[in-house]
Tab-separated table of C-alpha atoms in Angstrom:
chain	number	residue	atom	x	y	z
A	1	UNK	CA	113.601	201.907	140.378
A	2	UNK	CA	111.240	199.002	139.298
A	3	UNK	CA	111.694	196.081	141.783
A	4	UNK	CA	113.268	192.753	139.853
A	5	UNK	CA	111.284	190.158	138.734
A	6	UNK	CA	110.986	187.130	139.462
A	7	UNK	CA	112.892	185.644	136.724
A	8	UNK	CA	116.081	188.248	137.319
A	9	UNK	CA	115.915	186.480	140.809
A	10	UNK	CA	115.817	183.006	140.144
A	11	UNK	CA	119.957	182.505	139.529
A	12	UNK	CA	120.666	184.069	142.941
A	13	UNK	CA	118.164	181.727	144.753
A	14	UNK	CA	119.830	178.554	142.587
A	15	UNK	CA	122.930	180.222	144.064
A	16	UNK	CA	121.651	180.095	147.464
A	17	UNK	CA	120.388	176.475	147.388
A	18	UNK	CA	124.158	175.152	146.104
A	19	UNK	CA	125.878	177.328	148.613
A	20	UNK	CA	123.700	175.553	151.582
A	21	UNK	CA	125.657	171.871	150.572
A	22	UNK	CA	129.178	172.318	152.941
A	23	UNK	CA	131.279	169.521	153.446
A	24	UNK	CA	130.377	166.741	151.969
A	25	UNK	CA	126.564	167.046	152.085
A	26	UNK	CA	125.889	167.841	148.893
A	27	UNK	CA	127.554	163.878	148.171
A	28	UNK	CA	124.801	162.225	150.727
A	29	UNK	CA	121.988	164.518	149.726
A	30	UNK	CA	123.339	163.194	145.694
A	31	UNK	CA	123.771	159.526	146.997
A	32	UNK	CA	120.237	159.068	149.041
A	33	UNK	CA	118.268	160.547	146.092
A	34	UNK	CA	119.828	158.212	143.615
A	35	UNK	CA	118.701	155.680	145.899
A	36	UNK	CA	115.141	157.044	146.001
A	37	UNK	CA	115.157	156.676	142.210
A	38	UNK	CA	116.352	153.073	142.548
A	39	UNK	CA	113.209	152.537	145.338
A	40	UNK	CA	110.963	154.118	142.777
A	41	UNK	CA	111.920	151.615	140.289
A	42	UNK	CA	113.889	153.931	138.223
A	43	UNK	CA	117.661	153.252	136.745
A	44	UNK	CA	119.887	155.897	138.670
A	45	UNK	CA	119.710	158.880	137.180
A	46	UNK	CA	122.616	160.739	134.989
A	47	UNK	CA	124.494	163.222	137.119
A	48	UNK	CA	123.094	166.313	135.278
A	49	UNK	CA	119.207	165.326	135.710
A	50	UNK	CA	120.958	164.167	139.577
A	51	UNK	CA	122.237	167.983	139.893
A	52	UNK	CA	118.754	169.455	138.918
A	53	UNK	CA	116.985	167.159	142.002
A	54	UNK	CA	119.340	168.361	144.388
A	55	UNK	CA	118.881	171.845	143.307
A	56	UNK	CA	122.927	172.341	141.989
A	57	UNK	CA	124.675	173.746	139.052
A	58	UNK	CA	126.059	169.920	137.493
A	59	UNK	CA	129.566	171.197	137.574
A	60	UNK	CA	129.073	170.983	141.389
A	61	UNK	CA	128.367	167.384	141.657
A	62	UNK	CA	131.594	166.379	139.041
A	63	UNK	CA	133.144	167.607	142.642
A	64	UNK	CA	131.993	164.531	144.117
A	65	UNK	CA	131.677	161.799	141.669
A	66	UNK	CA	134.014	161.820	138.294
A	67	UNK	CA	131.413	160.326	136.137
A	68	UNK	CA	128.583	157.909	136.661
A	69	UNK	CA	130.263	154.691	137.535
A	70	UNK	CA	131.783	156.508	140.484
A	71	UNK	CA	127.858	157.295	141.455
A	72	UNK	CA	126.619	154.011	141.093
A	73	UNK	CA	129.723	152.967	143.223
A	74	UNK	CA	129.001	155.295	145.705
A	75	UNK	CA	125.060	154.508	145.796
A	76	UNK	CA	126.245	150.756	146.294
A	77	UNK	CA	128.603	151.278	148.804
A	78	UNK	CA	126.342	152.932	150.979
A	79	UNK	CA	123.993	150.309	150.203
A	80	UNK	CA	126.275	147.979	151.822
A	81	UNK	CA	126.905	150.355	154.265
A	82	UNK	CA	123.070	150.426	155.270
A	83	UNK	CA	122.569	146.444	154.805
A	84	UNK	CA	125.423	145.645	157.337
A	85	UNK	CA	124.167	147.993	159.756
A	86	UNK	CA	120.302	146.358	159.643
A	87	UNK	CA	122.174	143.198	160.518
A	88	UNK	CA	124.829	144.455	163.363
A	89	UNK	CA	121.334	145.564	164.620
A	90	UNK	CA	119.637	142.330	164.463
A	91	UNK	CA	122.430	140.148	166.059
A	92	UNK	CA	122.205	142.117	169.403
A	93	UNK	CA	120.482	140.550	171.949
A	94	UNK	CA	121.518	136.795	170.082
A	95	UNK	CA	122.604	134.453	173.106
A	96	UNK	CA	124.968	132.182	170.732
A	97	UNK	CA	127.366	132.416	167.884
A	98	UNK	CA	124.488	130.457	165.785
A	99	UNK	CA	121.531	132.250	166.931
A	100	UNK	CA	123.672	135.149	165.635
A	101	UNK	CA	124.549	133.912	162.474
A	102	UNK	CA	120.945	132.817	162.199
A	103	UNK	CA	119.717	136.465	162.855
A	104	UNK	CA	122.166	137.540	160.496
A	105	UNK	CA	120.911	135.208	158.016
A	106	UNK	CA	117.623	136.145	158.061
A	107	UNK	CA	118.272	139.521	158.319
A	108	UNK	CA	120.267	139.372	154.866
A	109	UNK	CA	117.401	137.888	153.167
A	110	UNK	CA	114.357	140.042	154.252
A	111	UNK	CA	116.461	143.151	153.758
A	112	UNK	CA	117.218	141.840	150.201
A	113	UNK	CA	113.513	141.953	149.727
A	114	UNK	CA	112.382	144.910	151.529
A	115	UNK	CA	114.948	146.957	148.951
A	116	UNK	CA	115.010	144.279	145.593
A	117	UNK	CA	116.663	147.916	143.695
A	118	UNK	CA	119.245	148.331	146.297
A	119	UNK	CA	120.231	144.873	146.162
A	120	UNK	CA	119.982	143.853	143.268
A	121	UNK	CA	122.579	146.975	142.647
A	122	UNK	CA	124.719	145.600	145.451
A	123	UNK	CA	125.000	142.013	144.021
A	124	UNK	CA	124.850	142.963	139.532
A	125	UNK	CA	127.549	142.009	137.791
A	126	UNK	CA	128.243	145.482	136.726
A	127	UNK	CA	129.955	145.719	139.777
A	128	UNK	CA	132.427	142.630	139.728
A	129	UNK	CA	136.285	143.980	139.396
A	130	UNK	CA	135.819	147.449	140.858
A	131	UNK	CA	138.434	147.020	143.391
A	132	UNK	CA	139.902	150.529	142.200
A	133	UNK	CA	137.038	152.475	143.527
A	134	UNK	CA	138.075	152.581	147.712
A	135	UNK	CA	134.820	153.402	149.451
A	136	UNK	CA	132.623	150.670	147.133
A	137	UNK	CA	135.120	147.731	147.988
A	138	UNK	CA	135.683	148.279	151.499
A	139	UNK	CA	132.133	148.320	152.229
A	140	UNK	CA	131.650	145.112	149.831
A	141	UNK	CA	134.105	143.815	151.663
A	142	UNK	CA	133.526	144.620	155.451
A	143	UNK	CA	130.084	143.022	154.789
A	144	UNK	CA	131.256	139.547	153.457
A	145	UNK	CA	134.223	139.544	156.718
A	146	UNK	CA	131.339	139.929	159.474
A	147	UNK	CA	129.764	136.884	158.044
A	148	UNK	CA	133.042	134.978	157.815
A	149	UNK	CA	133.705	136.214	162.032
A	150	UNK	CA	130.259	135.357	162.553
A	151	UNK	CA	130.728	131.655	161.002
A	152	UNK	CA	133.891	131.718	162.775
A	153	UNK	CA	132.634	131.976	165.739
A	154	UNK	CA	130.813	129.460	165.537
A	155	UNK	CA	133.815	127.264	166.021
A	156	UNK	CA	134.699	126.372	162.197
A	157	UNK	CA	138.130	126.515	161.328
A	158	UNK	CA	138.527	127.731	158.110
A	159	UNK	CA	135.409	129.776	157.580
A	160	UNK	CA	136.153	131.510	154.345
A	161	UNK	CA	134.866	129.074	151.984
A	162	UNK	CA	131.967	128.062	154.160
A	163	UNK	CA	130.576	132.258	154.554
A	164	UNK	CA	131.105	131.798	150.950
A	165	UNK	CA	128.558	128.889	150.487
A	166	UNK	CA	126.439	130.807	152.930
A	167	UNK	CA	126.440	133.638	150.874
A	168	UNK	CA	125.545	132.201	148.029
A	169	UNK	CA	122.662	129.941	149.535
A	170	UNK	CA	121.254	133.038	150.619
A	171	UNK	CA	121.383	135.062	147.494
A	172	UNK	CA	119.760	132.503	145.566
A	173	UNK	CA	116.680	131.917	148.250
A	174	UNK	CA	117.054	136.027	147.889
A	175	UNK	CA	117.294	136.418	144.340
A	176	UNK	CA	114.288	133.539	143.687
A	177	UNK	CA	112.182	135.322	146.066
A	178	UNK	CA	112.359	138.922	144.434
A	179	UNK	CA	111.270	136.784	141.255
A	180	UNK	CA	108.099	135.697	142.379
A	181	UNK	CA	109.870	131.826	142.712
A	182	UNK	CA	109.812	129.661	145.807
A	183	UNK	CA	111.970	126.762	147.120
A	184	UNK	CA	110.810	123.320	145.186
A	185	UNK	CA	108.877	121.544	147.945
A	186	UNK	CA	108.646	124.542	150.250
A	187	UNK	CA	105.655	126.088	151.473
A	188	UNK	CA	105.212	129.513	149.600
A	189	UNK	CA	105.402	131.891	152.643
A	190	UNK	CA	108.282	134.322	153.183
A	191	UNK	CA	108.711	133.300	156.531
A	192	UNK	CA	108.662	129.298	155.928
A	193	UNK	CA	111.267	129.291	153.222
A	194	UNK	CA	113.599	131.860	155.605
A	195	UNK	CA	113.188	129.385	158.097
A	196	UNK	CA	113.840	126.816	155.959
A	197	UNK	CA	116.945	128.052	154.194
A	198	UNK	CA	118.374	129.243	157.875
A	199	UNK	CA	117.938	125.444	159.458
A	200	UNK	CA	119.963	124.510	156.282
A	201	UNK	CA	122.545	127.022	156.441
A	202	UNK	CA	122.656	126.025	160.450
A	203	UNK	CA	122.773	122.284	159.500
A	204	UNK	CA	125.696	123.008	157.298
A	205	UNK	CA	127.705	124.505	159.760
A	206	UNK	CA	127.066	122.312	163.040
A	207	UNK	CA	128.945	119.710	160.095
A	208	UNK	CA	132.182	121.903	159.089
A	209	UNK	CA	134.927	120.933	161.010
């Protein structure tokens, strides 16, 4: 009997590689090489050229995500996931509810710019009204509640509308930043116009009552 060829093996060995996904890896292995195509400065990828990355048949990956706003969903959430754990990391150690929020702050902003893809993903406006899709908003929204605890610990009353000025003040120093723009009348470095938007955002709270 002649021995089979290479080509008569290949479909087992494509077999093999899907069968090694099992619960639920095949979804993270799917998510974190979308996000290496975001880091590479590419769009994410369509779940069939996705499937052929991960080494899968592309029916196996429709068992994950329905269609490819439920992958981009999925690739922001654990975006979000990722950017809230850099800053739960940073605020250890902080002495104070402002040097905290501080750490936070900065945190938020030099992530931003370490990943521009990832966040400018996290913050388009592709994403606004996808409440529906359960894993995307509660990571959105786990994110924007430890920056209202961390304001509110800082002894302001009402400190939803004040993490919401935050947030915005530090998306646009963010968002200018990943443009190549600097604050009018601030020196150009990263670390001077961080400093400078954090002693702002610090200001602003020290005057909320």
């Amino acid at each position: 009997m002649q021995p089979r060829s290479d080509h008569a093996r290949q479909p087992h060995a494509r077999r093999k590689r899907a069968g090694a996904y099992h619960h639920g890896d095949l979804r993270v292995a799917a998510v974190s090489a979308a996000r290496a195509a975001l880091d590479r400065g590419e769009p994410l990828p369509p779940l069939r050229d996705l499937a052929a990355t991960c080494g899968v048949s592309h029916p196996s990956l429709y068992r994950h995500f329905t269609n490819a706003e439920d992958l981009m969903l999925s690739v922001a959430a654990a975006c979000f996931r990722e950017f809230e754990e850099a800053i739960r990391q940073a605020v250890q150690g902080q002495r104070s509810p402002l040097a905290r929020l501080q750490a936070g702050c900065e945190t938020s902003i030099r992530w931003g710019l370490t990943h521009p893809a990832r966040y400018a993903l996290m913050m388009g406006p592709e994403l606004a009204g996808k409440q529906h899709h359960a894993e995307f908003f509660s990571a959105a929204r786990r994110s924007f509640e430890s920056l209202t605890e961390a304001v509110l610990a800082c002894g302001v009353r009402d400190p939803t509308p004040v993490a919401h000025t935050i947030l915005c003040a530090l998306h646009g120093l963010t968002d200018f930043m990943r443009k190549g723009r600097t604050i009018p009348g601030e020196a150009a470095s990263v670390d001077d116009q961080i400093r400078a938007m954090c002693a702002m955002v610090l200001s602003y709270v020290r005057t909320v009552d």
